[in-house]
Coordinates of C-alpha atoms and ligand atoms in Angstrom, one line a residue:
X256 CA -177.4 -24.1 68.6
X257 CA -175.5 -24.9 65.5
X258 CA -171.7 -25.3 65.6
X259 CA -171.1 -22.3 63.2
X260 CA -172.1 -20.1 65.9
X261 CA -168.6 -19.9 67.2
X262 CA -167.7 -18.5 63.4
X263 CA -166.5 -14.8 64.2
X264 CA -168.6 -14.0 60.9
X265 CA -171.6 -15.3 62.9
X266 CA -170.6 -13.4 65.8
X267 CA -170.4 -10.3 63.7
X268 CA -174.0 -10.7 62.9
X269 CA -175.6 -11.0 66.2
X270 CA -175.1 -11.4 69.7
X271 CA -176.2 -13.3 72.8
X272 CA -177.5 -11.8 75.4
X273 CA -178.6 -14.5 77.4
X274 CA -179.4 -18.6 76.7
X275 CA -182.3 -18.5 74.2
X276 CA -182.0 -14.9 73.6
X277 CA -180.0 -13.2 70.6
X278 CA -180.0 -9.7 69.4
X279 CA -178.6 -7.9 66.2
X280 CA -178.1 -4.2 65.5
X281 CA -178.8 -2.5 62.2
X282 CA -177.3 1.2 62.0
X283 CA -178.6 2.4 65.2
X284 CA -181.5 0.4 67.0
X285 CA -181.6 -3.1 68.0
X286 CA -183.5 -7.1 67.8
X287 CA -184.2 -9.2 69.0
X288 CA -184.9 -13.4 68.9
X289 CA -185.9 -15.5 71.6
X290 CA -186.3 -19.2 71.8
X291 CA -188.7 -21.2 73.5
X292 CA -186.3 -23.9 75.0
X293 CA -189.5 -26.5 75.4
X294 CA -189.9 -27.1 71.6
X295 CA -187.2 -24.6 70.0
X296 CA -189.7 -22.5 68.3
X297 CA -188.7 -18.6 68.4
X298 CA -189.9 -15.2 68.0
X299 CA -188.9 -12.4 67.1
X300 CA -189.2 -9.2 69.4
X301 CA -189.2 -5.8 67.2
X302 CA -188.6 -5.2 63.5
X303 CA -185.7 -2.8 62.5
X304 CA -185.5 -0.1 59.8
X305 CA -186.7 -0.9 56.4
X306 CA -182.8 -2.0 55.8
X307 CA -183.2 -4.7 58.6
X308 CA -185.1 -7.5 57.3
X309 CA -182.3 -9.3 55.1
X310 CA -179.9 -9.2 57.9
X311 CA -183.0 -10.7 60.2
X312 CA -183.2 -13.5 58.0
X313 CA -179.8 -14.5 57.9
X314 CA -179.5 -14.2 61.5
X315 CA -182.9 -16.4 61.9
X316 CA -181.2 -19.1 59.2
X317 CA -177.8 -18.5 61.4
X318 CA -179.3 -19.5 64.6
X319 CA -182.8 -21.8 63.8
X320 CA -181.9 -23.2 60.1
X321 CA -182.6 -22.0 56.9
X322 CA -186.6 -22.1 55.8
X323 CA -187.2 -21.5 60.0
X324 CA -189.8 -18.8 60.6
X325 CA -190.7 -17.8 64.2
X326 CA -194.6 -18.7 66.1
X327 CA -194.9 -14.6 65.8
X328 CA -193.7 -11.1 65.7
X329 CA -193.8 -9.3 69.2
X330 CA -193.3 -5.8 69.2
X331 CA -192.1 -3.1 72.3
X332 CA -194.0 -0.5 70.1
X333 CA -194.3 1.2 67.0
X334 CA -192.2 3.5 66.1
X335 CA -190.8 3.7 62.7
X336 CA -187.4 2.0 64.0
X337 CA -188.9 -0.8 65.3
X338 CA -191.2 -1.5 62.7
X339 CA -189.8 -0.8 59.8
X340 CA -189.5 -4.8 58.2
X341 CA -192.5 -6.0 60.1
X342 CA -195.0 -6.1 57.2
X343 CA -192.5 -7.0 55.2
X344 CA -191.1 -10.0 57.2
X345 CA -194.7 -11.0 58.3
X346 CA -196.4 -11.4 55.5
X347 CA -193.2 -13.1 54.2
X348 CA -193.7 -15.2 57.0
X349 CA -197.6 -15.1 57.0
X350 CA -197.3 -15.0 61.1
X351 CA -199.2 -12.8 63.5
X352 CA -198.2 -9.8 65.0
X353 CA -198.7 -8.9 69.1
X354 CA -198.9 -5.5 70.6
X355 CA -200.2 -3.8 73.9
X356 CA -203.8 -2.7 72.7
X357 CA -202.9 1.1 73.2
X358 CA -200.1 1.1 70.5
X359 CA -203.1 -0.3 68.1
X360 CA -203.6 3.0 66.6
X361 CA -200.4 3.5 65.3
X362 CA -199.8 -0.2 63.8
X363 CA -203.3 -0.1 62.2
X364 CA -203.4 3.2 60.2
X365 CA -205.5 5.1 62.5
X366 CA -203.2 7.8 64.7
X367 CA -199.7 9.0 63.9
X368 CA -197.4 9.9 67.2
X369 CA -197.0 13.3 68.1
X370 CA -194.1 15.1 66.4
X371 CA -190.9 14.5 67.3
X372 CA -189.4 17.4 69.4
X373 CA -186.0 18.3 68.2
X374 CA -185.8 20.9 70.7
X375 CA -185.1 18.5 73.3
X376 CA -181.7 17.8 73.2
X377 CA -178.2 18.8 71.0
X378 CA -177.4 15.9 69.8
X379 CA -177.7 15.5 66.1
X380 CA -179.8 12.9 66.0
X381 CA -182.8 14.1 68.4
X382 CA -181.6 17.7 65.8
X383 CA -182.8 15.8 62.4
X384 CA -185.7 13.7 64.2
X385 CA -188.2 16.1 63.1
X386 CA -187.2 13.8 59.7
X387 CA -188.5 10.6 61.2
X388 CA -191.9 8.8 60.2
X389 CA -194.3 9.5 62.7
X390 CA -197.7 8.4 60.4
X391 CA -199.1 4.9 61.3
X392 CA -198.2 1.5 59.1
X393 CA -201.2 -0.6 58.6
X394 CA -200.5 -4.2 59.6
X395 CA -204.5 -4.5 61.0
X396 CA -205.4 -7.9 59.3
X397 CA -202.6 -9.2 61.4
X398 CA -202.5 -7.8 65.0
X399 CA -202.9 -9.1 67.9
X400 CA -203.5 -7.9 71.6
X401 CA -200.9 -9.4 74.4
X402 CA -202.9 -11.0 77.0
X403 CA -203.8 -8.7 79.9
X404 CA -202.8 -11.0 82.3
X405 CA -199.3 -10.3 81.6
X406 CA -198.1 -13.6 80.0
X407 CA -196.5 -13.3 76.4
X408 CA -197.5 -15.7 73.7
X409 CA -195.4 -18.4 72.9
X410 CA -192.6 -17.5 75.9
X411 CA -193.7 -19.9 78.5
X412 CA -191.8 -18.3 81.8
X413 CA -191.9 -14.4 80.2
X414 CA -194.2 -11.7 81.5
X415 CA -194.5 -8.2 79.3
X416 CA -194.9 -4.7 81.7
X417 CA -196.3 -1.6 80.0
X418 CA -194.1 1.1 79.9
X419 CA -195.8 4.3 78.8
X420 CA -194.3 7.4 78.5
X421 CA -192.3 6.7 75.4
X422 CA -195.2 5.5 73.6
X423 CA -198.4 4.7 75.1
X424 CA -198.3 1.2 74.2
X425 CA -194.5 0.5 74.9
X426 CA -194.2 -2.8 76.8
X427 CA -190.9 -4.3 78.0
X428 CA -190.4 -8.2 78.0
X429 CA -188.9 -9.7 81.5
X430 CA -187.8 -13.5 81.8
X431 CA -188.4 -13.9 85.4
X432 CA -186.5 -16.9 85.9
X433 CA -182.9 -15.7 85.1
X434 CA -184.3 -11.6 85.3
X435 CA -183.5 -10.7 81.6
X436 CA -185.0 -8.3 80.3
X437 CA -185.8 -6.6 77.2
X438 CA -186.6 -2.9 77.7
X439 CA -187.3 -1.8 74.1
X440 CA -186.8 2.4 74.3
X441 CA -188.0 2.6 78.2
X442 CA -184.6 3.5 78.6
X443 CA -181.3 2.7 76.7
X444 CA -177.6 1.4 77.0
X445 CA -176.6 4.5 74.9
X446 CA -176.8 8.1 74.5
X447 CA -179.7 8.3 71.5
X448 CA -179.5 11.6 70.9
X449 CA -175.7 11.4 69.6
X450 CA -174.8 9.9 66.3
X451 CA -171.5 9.5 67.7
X452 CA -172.4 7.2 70.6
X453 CA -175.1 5.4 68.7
X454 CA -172.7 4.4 66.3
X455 CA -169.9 3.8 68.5
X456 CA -172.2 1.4 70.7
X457 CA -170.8 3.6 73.7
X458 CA -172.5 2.0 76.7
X459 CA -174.5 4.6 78.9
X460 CA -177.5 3.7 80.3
X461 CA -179.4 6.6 79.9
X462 CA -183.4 7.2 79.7
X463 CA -185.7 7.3 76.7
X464 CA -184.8 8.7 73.1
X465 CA -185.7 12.2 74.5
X466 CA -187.0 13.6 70.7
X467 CA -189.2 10.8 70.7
X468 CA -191.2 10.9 74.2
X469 CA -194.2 12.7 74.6
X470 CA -194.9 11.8 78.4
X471 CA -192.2 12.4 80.9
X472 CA -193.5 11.6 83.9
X473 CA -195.0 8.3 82.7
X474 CA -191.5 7.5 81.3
X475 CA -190.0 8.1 85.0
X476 CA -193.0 5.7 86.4
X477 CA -192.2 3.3 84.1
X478 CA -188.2 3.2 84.4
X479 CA -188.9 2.9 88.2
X480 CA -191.1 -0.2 87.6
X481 CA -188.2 -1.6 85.4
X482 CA -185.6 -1.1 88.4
X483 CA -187.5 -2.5 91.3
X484 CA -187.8 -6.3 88.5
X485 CA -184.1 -6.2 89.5
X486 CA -183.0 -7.1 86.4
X487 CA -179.6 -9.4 85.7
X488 CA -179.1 -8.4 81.9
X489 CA -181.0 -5.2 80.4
X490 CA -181.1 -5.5 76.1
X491 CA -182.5 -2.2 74.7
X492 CA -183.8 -0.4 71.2
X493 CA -180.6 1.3 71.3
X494 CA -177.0 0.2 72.5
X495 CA -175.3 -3.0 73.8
X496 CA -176.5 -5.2 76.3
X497 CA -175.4 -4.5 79.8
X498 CA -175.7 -6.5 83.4
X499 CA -173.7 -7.0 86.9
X500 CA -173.1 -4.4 89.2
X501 CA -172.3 -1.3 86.4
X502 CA -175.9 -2.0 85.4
X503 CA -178.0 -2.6 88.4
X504 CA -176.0 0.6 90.2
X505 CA -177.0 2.7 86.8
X506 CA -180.1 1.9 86.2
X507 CA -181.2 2.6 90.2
X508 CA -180.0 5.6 89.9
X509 CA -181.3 6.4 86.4
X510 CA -185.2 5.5 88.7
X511 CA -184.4 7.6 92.0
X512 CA -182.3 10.7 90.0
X513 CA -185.1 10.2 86.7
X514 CA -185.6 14.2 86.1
X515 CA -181.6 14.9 86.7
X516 CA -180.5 12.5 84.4
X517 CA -183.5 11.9 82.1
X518 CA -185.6 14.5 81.5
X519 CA -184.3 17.1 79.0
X520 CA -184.1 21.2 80.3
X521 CA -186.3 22.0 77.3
X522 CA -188.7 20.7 75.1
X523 CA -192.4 20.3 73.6
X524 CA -193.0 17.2 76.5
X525 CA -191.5 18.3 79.3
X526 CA -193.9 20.7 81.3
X527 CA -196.9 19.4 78.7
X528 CA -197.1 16.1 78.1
X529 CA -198.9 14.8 74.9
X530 CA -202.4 12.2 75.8
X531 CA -203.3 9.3 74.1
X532 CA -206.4 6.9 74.8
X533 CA -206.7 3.4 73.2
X534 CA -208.1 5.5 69.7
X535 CA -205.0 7.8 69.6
X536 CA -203.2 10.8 71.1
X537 CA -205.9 13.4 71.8
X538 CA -203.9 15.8 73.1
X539 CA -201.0 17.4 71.5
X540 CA -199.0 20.4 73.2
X541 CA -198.6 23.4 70.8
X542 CA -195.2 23.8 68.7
X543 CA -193.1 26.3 70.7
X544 CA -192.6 29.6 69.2
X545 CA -190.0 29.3 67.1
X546 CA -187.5 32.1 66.5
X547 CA -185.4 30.5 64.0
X548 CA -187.2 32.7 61.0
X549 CA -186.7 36.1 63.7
X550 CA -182.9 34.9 64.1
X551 CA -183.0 34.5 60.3
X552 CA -184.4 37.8 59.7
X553 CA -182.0 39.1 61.4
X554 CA -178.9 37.5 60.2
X555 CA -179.8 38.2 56.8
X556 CA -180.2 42.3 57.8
X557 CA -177.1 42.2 59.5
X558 CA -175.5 40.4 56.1
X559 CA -176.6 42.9 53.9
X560 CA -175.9 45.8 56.1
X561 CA -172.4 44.8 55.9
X562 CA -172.4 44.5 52.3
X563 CA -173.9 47.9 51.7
X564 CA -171.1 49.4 54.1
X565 CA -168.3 47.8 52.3
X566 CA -169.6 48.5 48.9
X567 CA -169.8 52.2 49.8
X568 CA -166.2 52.1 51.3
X569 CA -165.0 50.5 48.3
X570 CA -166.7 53.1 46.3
X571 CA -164.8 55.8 48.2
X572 CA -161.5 54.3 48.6
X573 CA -161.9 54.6 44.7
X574 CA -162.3 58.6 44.7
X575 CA -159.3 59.1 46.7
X576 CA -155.7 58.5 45.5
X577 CA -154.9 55.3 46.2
X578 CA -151.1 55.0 46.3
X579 CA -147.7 57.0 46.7
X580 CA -147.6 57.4 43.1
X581 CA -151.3 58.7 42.6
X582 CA -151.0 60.9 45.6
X583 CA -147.4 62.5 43.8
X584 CA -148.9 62.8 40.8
X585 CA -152.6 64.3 42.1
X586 CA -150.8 66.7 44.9
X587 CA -146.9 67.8 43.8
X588 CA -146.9 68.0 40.4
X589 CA -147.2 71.2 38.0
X590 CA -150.8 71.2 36.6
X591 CA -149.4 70.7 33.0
X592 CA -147.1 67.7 33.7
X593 CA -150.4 66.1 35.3
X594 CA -152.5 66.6 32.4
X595 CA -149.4 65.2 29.9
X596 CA -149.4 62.3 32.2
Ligands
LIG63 ZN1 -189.0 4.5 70.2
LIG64 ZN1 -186.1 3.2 69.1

C-alpha cells in the first residue's frame, strides 16, 4: 500500500476491512476492492449508484496508482444499487464482468425483478422503494458466468456461495483462509429499511433489505449457509463491516431465529414467494389489494362533510344576533328607535 494511506482524507474515502480487501460507501450501499496479493492485480466487487463511479476511481488511484484498472468487475447481483456504474466503469475500463448465471437475465436486458414491496416494512426507505429501478441494464457483450466449481476469477484462495432469496443469482464472496467474507445483501450490518440508520451507519446485523426480497425462505437457507462458513469479518451491501464475538453471536442467531428477526409480518413475499429460472422470474405473486384509494375515498367524504356542516353553521350563526348589542337592539328596543337605527 502506498504511504498516503495513513492520510485521514484517504481514510475518509474508504476503509479496510481486511489485508487486501477495501470497501467504500456512497449514500447508502457499499464496495468493494480486493487484491490479489500474488501479483497485486485487483478487482472490484459490486458497482454503486450511478453517483459511485468517480469516487470508485479515486479510491482505485488511492490504493493501486493512478491509470490502475482491476482483471474484472465481480458482482453479488443486480440490483440497481449495485450496478449502477458498472457499464460505465467497464467499458471505461474495457474489462469483463462475472455473475452467477441465474442473475443473467437481469444484467442482460432480458427480465426485470419483481416489484419492490413497500408493504413490507415502515421504514422510509423500503416506503419509497416502489421508486427503485427494477428493469434490467444490458451489459451482455460483456458477462461472464463464475465458474460452477465455486472458485472466483482472479482471487486465488476465494470461493463465491449462491445466496438466493434476495435475488436469484445473489452470490456472497468468502476468503477461506482468514474467513472474510463479503455477503453482498444476504443480510446486512444495518437496518435497510430506515434512512436514519442507513445514513448513520448504525451497526445491526439484520437480514435482507426486506422491500427488495422476493423469496423468504430461500433468503433464511441462505443466511444459514453464511453462518455455519463461521465467518471472522462480515462486509455487506449496506452498513459497516463487523467481526469478533458481537458478530459471530448476531449473525447465529439472525440463522437459528431467521423468521423472528428477518422476515417481515406483512408483505407481497412473505406467504408467496416470487420464482425465477435461469430465463427470468416466472412467477410473480399478485399486488395486494390496496385500500389506500378506499381510505382516500373516505377521507375526502369525511373532509367535505365537515365543510358542508360548518358552512351551514356559519350561515346560521349569521341569521341570529350575534352580539350584546345586536340582541339590545333586535329584542328591547321600541320598534321605531330600531328602524332609526
Ligand atoms: Zn439488493
Ligand atoms: Zn443493496
Amino acid at each position: 500500500m502506498k504511504e498516503q494511506l495513513t492520510h485521514r482524507d484517504t481514510h475518509s474515502l474508504y476503509f479496510e476491512v481486511a489485508p487486501h480487501v477495501w470497501g467504500t460507501k456512497d449514500i447508502f450501499v457499499n464496495m468493494y476492492m480486493v487484491q490479489n496479493p500474488e501479483d497485486n492485480s485487483w478487482v472490484l466487487i459490486d458497482a454503486g449508484l450511478k453517483s459511485s463511479a468517480p469516487k470508485i476511481k479515486k479510491m482505485a488511484a488511492e490504493l493501486f496508482g493512478p491509470d490502475s484498472k482491476p482483471n474484472a468487475i465481480l458482482l453479488t447481483h443486480g440490483h440497481f444499487d449495485h450496478v449502477g456504474s458498472l457499464q460505465k466503469l467497464a467499458d471505461e475500463w474495457d474489462v469483463p464482468v462475472y455473475v452467477h448465471y441465474l442473475e443473467l437475465p437481469y444484467l442482460s436486458g432480458r427480465s426485470s425483478y419483481p416489484p419492490a414491496d413497500p408493504r413490507s416494512s415502515s421504514g422510509l426507505m423500503a416506503k419509497v422503494s416502489w421508486m427503485y429501478p427494477k428493469k434490467p441494464i444490458n451489459v451482455e457483450h460483456r458477462l461472464h458466468i463464475l465458474p460452477p466449481d465455486g472458485r472466483v476469477p482472479f482471487l486465488p484462495g476465494w470461493i463465491y456461495i449462491n445466496t438466493p432469496g434476495h435475488a436469484p443469482g445473489h452470490v456472497s464472496y468468502f476468503r477461506q483462509r482468514d474467513k472474510i467474507l463479503i455477503a453482498g445483501d444476504a443480510f446486512t450490518t444495518t437496518k435497510p429499511e430506515s434512512v436514519m440508520s442507513v445514513m448513520l451507519q448504525r451497526k445491526k446485523l439484520s437480514g435482507p433489505p426486506k422491500y427488495f426480497t422476493y423469496d423468504w425462505t430461500a433468503a433464511g437457507v441462505s443466511v444459514k449457509n453464511l453462518a455455519e462458513l463461521e465467518p471472522a469479518v462480515v462486509a455487506t451491501g449496506h452498513g459497516q463491516p463487523m467481526s469478533g464475538d458481537e458478530m459471530r453471536i448476531e449473525l447465529t442467531n439472525l440463522a437459528v431465529h431467521f423468521n423472528d428477526l428477518a422476515v417481515p409480518n406483512k408483505g407481497r413475499y412473505v406467504d408467496d414467494p416470487a420464482v425465477a429460472d435461469a430465463s427470468g422470474f416466472k412467477y410473480i405473486p399478485p399486488k395486494p389489494k390496496d385500500n389506500t384509494v378506499l381510505l382516500l375515498a373516505i377521507g375526502v367524504g369525511l373532509v367535505a362533510a365537515a365543510g358542508v356542516y360548518f358552512l351551514t353553521r356559519s350561515a346560521n350563526q349569521k341569521r341570529k344576533p350575534k352580539s350584546f348589542w345586536d340582541k339590545l337592539a333586535g329584542e328591547y328596543l321600541p320598534k321605531k328607535l330600531r328602524d332609526a337605527l
